[in-house]
XYZ file of C-alpha atoms in Angstrom:
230
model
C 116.014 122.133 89.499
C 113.445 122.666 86.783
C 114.769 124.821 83.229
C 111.599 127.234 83.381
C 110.808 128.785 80.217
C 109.219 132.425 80.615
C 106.845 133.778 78.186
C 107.794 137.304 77.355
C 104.498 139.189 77.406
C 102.856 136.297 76.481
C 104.410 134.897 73.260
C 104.870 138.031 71.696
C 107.030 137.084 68.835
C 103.516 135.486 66.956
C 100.872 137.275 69.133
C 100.449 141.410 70.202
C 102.345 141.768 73.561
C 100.621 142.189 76.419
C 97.749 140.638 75.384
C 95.115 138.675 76.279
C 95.419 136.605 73.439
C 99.233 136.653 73.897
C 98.623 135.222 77.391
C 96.520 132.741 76.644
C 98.834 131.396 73.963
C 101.810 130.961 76.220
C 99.633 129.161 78.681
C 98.310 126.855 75.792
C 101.735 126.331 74.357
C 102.993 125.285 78.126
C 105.103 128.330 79.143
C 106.142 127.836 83.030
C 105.905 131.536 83.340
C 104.139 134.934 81.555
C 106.087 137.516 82.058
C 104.354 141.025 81.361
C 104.785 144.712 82.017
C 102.774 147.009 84.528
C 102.091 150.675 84.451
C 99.632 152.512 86.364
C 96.693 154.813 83.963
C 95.713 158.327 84.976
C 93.288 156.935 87.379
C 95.201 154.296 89.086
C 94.864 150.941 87.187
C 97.516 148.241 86.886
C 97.574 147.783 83.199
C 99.763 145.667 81.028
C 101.998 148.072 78.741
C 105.475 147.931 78.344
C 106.349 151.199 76.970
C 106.009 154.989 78.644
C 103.446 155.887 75.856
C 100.961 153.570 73.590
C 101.947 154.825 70.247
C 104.080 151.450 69.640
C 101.971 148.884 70.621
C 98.484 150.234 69.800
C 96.677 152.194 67.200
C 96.726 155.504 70.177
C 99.421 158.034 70.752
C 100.135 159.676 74.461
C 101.910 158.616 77.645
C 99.776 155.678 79.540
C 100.112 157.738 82.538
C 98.108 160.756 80.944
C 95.173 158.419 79.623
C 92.149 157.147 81.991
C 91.238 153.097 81.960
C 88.734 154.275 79.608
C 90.648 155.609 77.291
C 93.049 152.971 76.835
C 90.009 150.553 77.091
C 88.972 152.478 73.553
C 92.428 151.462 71.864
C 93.117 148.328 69.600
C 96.297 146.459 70.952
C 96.807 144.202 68.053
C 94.126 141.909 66.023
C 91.079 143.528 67.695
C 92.644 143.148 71.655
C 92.780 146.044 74.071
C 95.020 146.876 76.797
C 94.160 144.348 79.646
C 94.392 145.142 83.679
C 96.280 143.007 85.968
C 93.018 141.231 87.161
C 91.969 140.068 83.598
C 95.213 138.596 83.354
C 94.987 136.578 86.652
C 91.151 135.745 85.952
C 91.967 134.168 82.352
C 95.311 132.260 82.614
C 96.798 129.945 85.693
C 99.869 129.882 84.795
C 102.307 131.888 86.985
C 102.756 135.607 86.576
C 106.104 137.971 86.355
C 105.092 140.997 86.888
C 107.491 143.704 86.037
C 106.906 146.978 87.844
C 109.518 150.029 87.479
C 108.329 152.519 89.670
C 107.276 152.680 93.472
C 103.676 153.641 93.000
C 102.665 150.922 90.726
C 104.748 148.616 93.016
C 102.471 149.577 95.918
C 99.338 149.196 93.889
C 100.594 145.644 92.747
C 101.719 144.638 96.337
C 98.015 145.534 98.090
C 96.140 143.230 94.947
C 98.821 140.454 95.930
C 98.024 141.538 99.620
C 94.111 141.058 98.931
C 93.771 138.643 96.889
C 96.371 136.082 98.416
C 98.652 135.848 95.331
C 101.976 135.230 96.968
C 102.480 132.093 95.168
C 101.004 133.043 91.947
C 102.733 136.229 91.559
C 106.625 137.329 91.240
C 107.865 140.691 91.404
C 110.422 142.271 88.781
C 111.684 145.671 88.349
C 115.182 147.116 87.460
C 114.683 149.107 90.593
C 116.252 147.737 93.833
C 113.964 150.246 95.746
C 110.745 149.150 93.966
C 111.728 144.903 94.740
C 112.566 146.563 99.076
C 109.736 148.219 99.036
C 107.397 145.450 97.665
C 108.918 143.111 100.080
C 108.408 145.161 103.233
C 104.873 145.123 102.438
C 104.603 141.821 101.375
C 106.285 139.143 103.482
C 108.042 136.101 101.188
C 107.152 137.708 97.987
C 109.410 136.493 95.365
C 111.137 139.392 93.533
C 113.509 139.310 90.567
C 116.427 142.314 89.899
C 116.621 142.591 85.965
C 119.710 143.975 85.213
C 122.565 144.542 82.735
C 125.277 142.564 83.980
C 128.597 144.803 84.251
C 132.185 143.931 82.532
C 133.902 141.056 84.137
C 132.855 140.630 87.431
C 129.719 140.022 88.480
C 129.856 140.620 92.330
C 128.689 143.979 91.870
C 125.608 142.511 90.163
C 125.048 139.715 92.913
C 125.513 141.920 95.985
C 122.483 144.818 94.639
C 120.346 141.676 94.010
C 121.348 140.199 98.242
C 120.360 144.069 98.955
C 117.283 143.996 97.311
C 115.946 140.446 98.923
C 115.884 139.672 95.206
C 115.421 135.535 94.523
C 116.482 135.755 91.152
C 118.571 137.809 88.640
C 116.867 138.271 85.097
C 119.925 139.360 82.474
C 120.750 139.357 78.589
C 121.702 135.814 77.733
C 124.303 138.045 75.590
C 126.241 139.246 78.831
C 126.778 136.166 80.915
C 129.192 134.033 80.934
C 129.692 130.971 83.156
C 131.617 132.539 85.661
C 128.924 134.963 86.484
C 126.165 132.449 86.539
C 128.089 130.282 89.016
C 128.881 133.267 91.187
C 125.284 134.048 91.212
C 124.455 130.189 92.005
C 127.193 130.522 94.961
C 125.313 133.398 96.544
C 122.013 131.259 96.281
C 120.562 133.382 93.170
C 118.518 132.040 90.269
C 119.374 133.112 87.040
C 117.596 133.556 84.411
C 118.467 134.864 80.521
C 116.581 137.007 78.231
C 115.815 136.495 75.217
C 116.158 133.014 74.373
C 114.859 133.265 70.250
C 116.764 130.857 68.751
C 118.339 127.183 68.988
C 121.846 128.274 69.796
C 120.834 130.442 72.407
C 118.805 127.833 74.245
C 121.632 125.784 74.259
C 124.007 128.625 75.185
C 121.450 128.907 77.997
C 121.552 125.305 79.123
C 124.868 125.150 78.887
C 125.426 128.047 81.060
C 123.325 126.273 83.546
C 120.697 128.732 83.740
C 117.394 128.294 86.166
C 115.538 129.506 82.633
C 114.925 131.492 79.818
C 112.712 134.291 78.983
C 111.462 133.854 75.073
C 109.210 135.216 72.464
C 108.233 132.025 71.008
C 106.171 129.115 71.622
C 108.666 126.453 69.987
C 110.641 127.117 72.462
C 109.580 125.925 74.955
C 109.101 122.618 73.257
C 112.117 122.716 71.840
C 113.761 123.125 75.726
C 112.345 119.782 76.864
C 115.115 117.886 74.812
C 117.636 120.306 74.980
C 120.106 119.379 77.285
């Protein structure tokens, strides 16, 4: 099957994560995939921050959950951008969207947009939450959902049997954990596995030769890079 590569919030090793100009980077430098992060604001948007609270990734301070669309419209997210909504997002790249949730209210909110707006096959669920990928599922039908995890000592059963729970499709983990018993394992149960984050030229080929389904990175090279890396 096709080596995806995933942008991590865009290509955020050479643009501000989370971005609109991040996004449209990793679509322009071919990414398969952008992966990005969803909270919900005060007043109920789907907004693309990673962390609890803006002070790292903006010139703001204070938890995204305590700030109004608004408000975090006011902020600068890096070289003039501001904090884009989920709908921005889909409206200004076509490439296919990760979206990682990690609670069960913003994984409602996200399943009724994919609901109403019909983006089953534009649109894959992540969370670290087996509850938040179940719940997503029951109320979207043949969503595709990905369990990102840290993969436990030695065996990874434990790993592949909460991600069978879950209905997950796919198991995101540090490239630095696996090891080629645990990817085939995962392959046995009919996972996809994917490793995160693929920065340099040894670990893209620690990641093909692991026979990974793909790798998350920060940079556009590497996705170039992947097509003649075997």
């Amino acid at each position: 099957m096709t080596f995806l590569t995933i942008g991590h919030r865009g290509v955020m090793g050479v643009e501000p994560e989370n971005t609109l100009r991040s996004y449209l980077r990793a679509e322009r430098c071919g990414m398969d995939v952008i992966a990005l992060d969803l909270r919900l604001s005060k007043d109920g948007a789907l907004v693309a921050v990673h962390d609890p609270e803006v002070d790292r990734t903006t010139d703001g301070s204070g938890a995204v959950a305590d700030l109004t669309l608004a408000e975090l419209r006011e902020l600068d997210a890096g070289q003039g951008e501001h904090v884009p909504v989920l709908e921005e997002v889909l409206d200004a790249v076509r490439v296919p969207l990760q979206a990682f949730v990690g609670d069960p209210a913003a994984g409602a909110v996200l399943a009724e947009l994919v609901l109403r707006r019909d983006l089953i096959s534009r649109v894959e669920v992540a969370s670290d939450r087996e509850d938040v990928l179940a719940g997503t599922a029951r109320r979207v039908p043949c969503v595709r959902t990905v369990l990102c995890a840290a993969l436990p000592e030695g065996d990874a059963g434990p790993l592949v049997d909460r991600a069978l729970a879950a209905g997950a499709a796919t198991i995101a983990v540090d490239i630095g954990r696996l090891s080629l018993d645990a990817v085939e394992s995962a392959h046995a149960a009919g996972l996809r596995v994917t490793g995160r984050a693929v920065n340099t030229l040894d670990l893209l080929r620690l990641a093909r030769a692991l026979g990974l389904d793909g790798a998350a990175t920060d940079f556009p090279e590497i996705r170039s890079t992947g097509r003649f890396t075997a």
